[in-house]
Coordinates of C-alpha atoms in Angstrom, one line a residue:
M1 CA 162.1 -160.8 -28.7
S2 CA 163.6 -164.1 -29.5
D3 CA 160.8 -165.9 -27.6
V4 CA 158.1 -164.3 -29.8
K5 CA 157.2 -164.9 -33.4
T6 CA 159.6 -162.3 -34.7
K7 CA 162.5 -160.3 -33.5
T8 CA 161.6 -156.6 -33.0
S9 CA 163.2 -153.8 -31.1
H10 CA 160.2 -153.2 -29.0
M11 CA 157.1 -155.3 -28.0
K12 CA 153.8 -153.7 -28.9
I13 CA 151.2 -154.3 -26.1
L14 CA 147.4 -154.1 -26.6
I15 CA 145.5 -153.7 -23.3
L16 CA 141.9 -154.5 -23.5
F17 CA 140.3 -153.0 -20.4
G18 CA 136.8 -153.6 -19.1
H19 CA 135.3 -152.3 -15.9
P20 CA 131.5 -151.9 -15.8
A21 CA 131.6 -149.7 -12.7
F22 CA 134.8 -147.8 -13.5
Q23 CA 133.3 -144.5 -12.1
S24 CA 133.5 -146.1 -8.6
S25 CA 136.8 -147.8 -9.0
H26 CA 139.5 -146.8 -6.5
V27 CA 142.3 -149.0 -7.8
N28 CA 141.9 -149.6 -11.5
K29 CA 141.5 -145.9 -12.3
Y30 CA 145.1 -145.5 -11.0
L31 CA 146.4 -148.6 -12.8
V32 CA 145.2 -147.3 -16.2
K33 CA 146.0 -143.7 -15.6
G34 CA 148.4 -142.5 -18.4
L35 CA 148.3 -145.7 -20.3
G36 CA 146.9 -143.9 -23.3
Q37 CA 150.2 -142.1 -23.7
F38 CA 152.4 -145.0 -22.6
P39 CA 155.1 -145.7 -25.3
G40 CA 154.5 -149.1 -26.9
V41 CA 151.1 -149.6 -25.4
T42 CA 147.7 -149.3 -26.9
F43 CA 145.0 -148.9 -24.3
R44 CA 141.4 -149.8 -25.2
D45 CA 138.5 -149.4 -22.9
L46 CA 136.0 -151.9 -24.2
Y47 CA 133.0 -150.5 -22.3
E48 CA 133.8 -147.0 -23.5
H49 CA 134.0 -148.2 -27.2
Y50 CA 131.1 -150.6 -27.0
P51 CA 128.5 -149.5 -24.4
E52 CA 125.9 -151.7 -26.1
M53 CA 128.4 -154.5 -26.7
D54 CA 128.2 -154.0 -30.5
I55 CA 131.8 -155.2 -31.1
D56 CA 133.5 -154.1 -34.3
I57 CA 135.1 -157.4 -35.3
D58 CA 137.2 -156.1 -38.1
K59 CA 138.6 -153.3 -35.9
E60 CA 139.4 -155.6 -33.0
Q61 CA 141.1 -158.2 -35.3
R62 CA 143.1 -155.5 -36.9
L63 CA 144.4 -154.3 -33.5
L64 CA 145.2 -157.9 -32.5
K65 CA 147.3 -158.4 -35.6
E66 CA 149.3 -155.2 -35.0
H67 CA 150.4 -156.1 -31.5
D68 CA 152.7 -158.7 -29.9
C69 CA 151.2 -159.1 -26.5
I70 CA 147.5 -159.0 -25.6
V71 CA 146.3 -158.1 -22.0
F72 CA 142.9 -158.7 -20.6
H73 CA 142.8 -156.0 -17.8
H74 CA 139.7 -156.2 -15.5
P75 CA 138.5 -156.6 -12.0
M76 CA 137.7 -160.1 -11.0
Y77 CA 133.9 -160.7 -11.4
W78 CA 132.6 -164.0 -10.1
Y79 CA 136.0 -165.6 -10.6
S80 CA 136.3 -164.5 -14.2
T81 CA 136.0 -161.3 -16.3
P82 CA 133.2 -158.8 -16.7
A83 CA 130.7 -159.8 -19.4
I84 CA 132.1 -157.8 -22.3
F85 CA 135.2 -160.0 -22.5
K86 CA 133.0 -163.0 -23.2
E87 CA 131.2 -161.2 -25.9
W88 CA 134.5 -160.0 -27.3
Q89 CA 135.9 -163.6 -27.3
D90 CA 132.7 -165.0 -28.9
L91 CA 132.7 -162.5 -31.8
V92 CA 136.4 -161.6 -32.4
L93 CA 138.1 -164.9 -32.1
E94 CA 136.6 -166.5 -35.2
H95 CA 137.2 -170.0 -36.5
G96 CA 139.5 -169.8 -39.5
W97 CA 141.1 -166.6 -38.2
A98 CA 142.1 -167.1 -34.6
Y99 CA 142.0 -170.9 -34.4
G100 CA 141.3 -173.9 -36.6
S101 CA 143.5 -175.4 -39.4
Q102 CA 143.6 -172.0 -41.2
G103 CA 143.4 -169.8 -38.1
N104 CA 146.9 -168.6 -37.2
E105 CA 146.7 -164.8 -37.0
L106 CA 147.5 -164.8 -33.3
K107 CA 150.2 -167.5 -33.3
G108 CA 153.2 -166.7 -31.1
K109 CA 151.7 -163.6 -29.4
W110 CA 151.8 -163.4 -25.6
F111 CA 148.7 -163.2 -23.5
F112 CA 148.0 -162.4 -19.8
N113 CA 145.4 -161.2 -17.4
A114 CA 145.9 -158.1 -15.3
T115 CA 143.3 -158.2 -12.6
T116 CA 142.2 -156.8 -9.2
T117 CA 140.4 -158.6 -6.5
G118 CA 139.3 -157.8 -3.0
A119 CA 140.5 -161.1 -1.6
S120 CA 144.1 -161.7 -0.3
R121 CA 146.7 -163.8 -2.1
L122 CA 146.4 -166.3 0.7
A123 CA 142.7 -166.7 0.1
F124 CA 143.3 -168.1 -3.3
N125 CA 144.6 -171.5 -2.2
K126 CA 143.1 -175.0 -1.5
G127 CA 141.3 -175.0 1.8
E128 CA 141.3 -171.2 2.1
F129 CA 138.4 -168.9 1.5
Q130 CA 138.4 -169.1 -2.3
N131 CA 139.5 -172.8 -2.3
H132 CA 141.2 -172.4 -5.7
T133 CA 144.2 -170.5 -7.1
I134 CA 143.9 -167.6 -9.5
H135 CA 145.4 -169.9 -12.1
E136 CA 142.6 -172.4 -11.7
F137 CA 139.9 -169.7 -12.1
F138 CA 141.7 -168.5 -15.3
V139 CA 142.0 -171.9 -17.0
P140 CA 139.4 -171.0 -19.6
M141 CA 141.4 -168.0 -20.7
K142 CA 144.6 -169.9 -20.7
Q143 CA 143.0 -172.5 -22.9
M144 CA 141.6 -169.8 -25.1
A145 CA 145.2 -168.5 -25.6
L146 CA 146.6 -171.9 -26.3
L147 CA 143.9 -172.8 -28.8
C148 CA 144.7 -169.6 -30.7
G149 CA 148.4 -170.4 -30.7
M150 CA 149.2 -167.7 -28.2
I151 CA 151.6 -168.1 -25.2
P152 CA 149.8 -167.7 -21.9
L153 CA 151.8 -165.9 -19.2
P154 CA 151.1 -165.8 -15.5
P155 CA 148.7 -163.1 -14.4
F156 CA 149.4 -159.7 -12.9
V157 CA 147.2 -159.4 -9.8
I158 CA 146.5 -156.7 -7.2
H159 CA 145.0 -158.3 -4.1
G160 CA 143.1 -156.9 -1.2
T161 CA 141.6 -153.9 -3.0
H162 CA 138.8 -153.4 -0.4
L163 CA 141.4 -152.4 2.2
V164 CA 144.2 -151.0 0.2
T165 CA 145.7 -147.7 1.3
K166 CA 146.4 -144.7 -1.0
E167 CA 150.1 -145.6 -0.7
G168 CA 149.2 -149.2 -1.7
V169 CA 147.3 -148.0 -4.8
L170 CA 150.2 -145.9 -5.9
S171 CA 152.6 -148.8 -5.4
A172 CA 150.4 -151.0 -7.5
Q173 CA 150.3 -148.4 -10.2
Q174 CA 154.1 -148.1 -10.2
S175 CA 154.4 -151.9 -10.3
Y176 CA 152.0 -152.3 -13.3
H177 CA 153.6 -149.5 -15.3
R178 CA 157.1 -150.9 -14.5
L179 CA 156.0 -154.3 -15.8
L180 CA 154.7 -152.9 -19.0
E181 CA 157.9 -150.9 -19.5
L182 CA 160.0 -154.0 -19.0
L183 CA 157.9 -155.9 -21.5
V184 CA 157.9 -153.2 -24.1
H185 CA 161.7 -152.9 -23.9
D186 CA 162.3 -156.7 -24.1
R187 CA 163.9 -156.8 -20.6
L188 CA 162.2 -160.1 -19.6
T189 CA 162.7 -163.5 -21.3
L190 CA 159.9 -165.9 -21.7
G191 CA 161.8 -168.6 -19.8
E192 CA 162.1 -166.3 -16.8
I193 CA 158.5 -165.2 -17.0
L194 CA 157.1 -168.8 -17.0
K195 CA 159.0 -169.7 -13.8
V196 CA 156.8 -167.4 -11.6
N197 CA 153.2 -167.6 -10.4
Y198 CA 152.5 -164.0 -10.8
L199 CA 154.1 -161.4 -13.1
N200 CA 154.3 -159.2 -10.0
D201 CA 157.1 -161.5 -8.8
L202 CA 159.3 -160.5 -11.7
L203 CA 159.5 -156.8 -10.9
G204 CA 163.1 -155.8 -10.2
K205 CA 164.5 -158.7 -12.2
E206 CA 165.7 -157.2 -15.4
V207 CA 167.0 -160.5 -16.8
K208 CA 168.0 -159.2 -20.2
N209 CA 170.5 -156.5 -21.0
A210 CA 170.6 -155.4 -17.3

């Protein structure tokens, strides 16, 4: 990946997943299905590992160092992430390790949000129901990535989850897994990625080695 800190044959992706009501999920349970065995991907359910939010800082930092791309995968809760992500950020992204004059362990890694929301894509616009874009709501996480020297990418978003059909859920699953496959195999350049609003918009565009 010439756009990342080192050139490797495959990108290693760490998916940090958090859903406090996973048992009642009808979209995310399909999105994450099989990711534990997905080549090049490490899937980590934060609520499963830390039901009391007792984050293992050393373990999480070790995993971050071992991967090239970090994903926050979550349903949208009050225009942000579920609570465990904030706890994770507060504890794991330490000064002198993740940021600061000596904090460069995450420099050059890619970062993006993979999220689901009941609202339509149209609703996330000025003057519409949500009155702001997804990008505006995710500014704090984009700034987190920038402060830590990471490269923030556009989000991957599944809209309209309250009304989605079974066919729609399966299509979303296919799209998400296809995106991960393209990233793992270095089929998308950073320049191409940063031109789109959503990572969803890149699917079908194998811009490298096609």
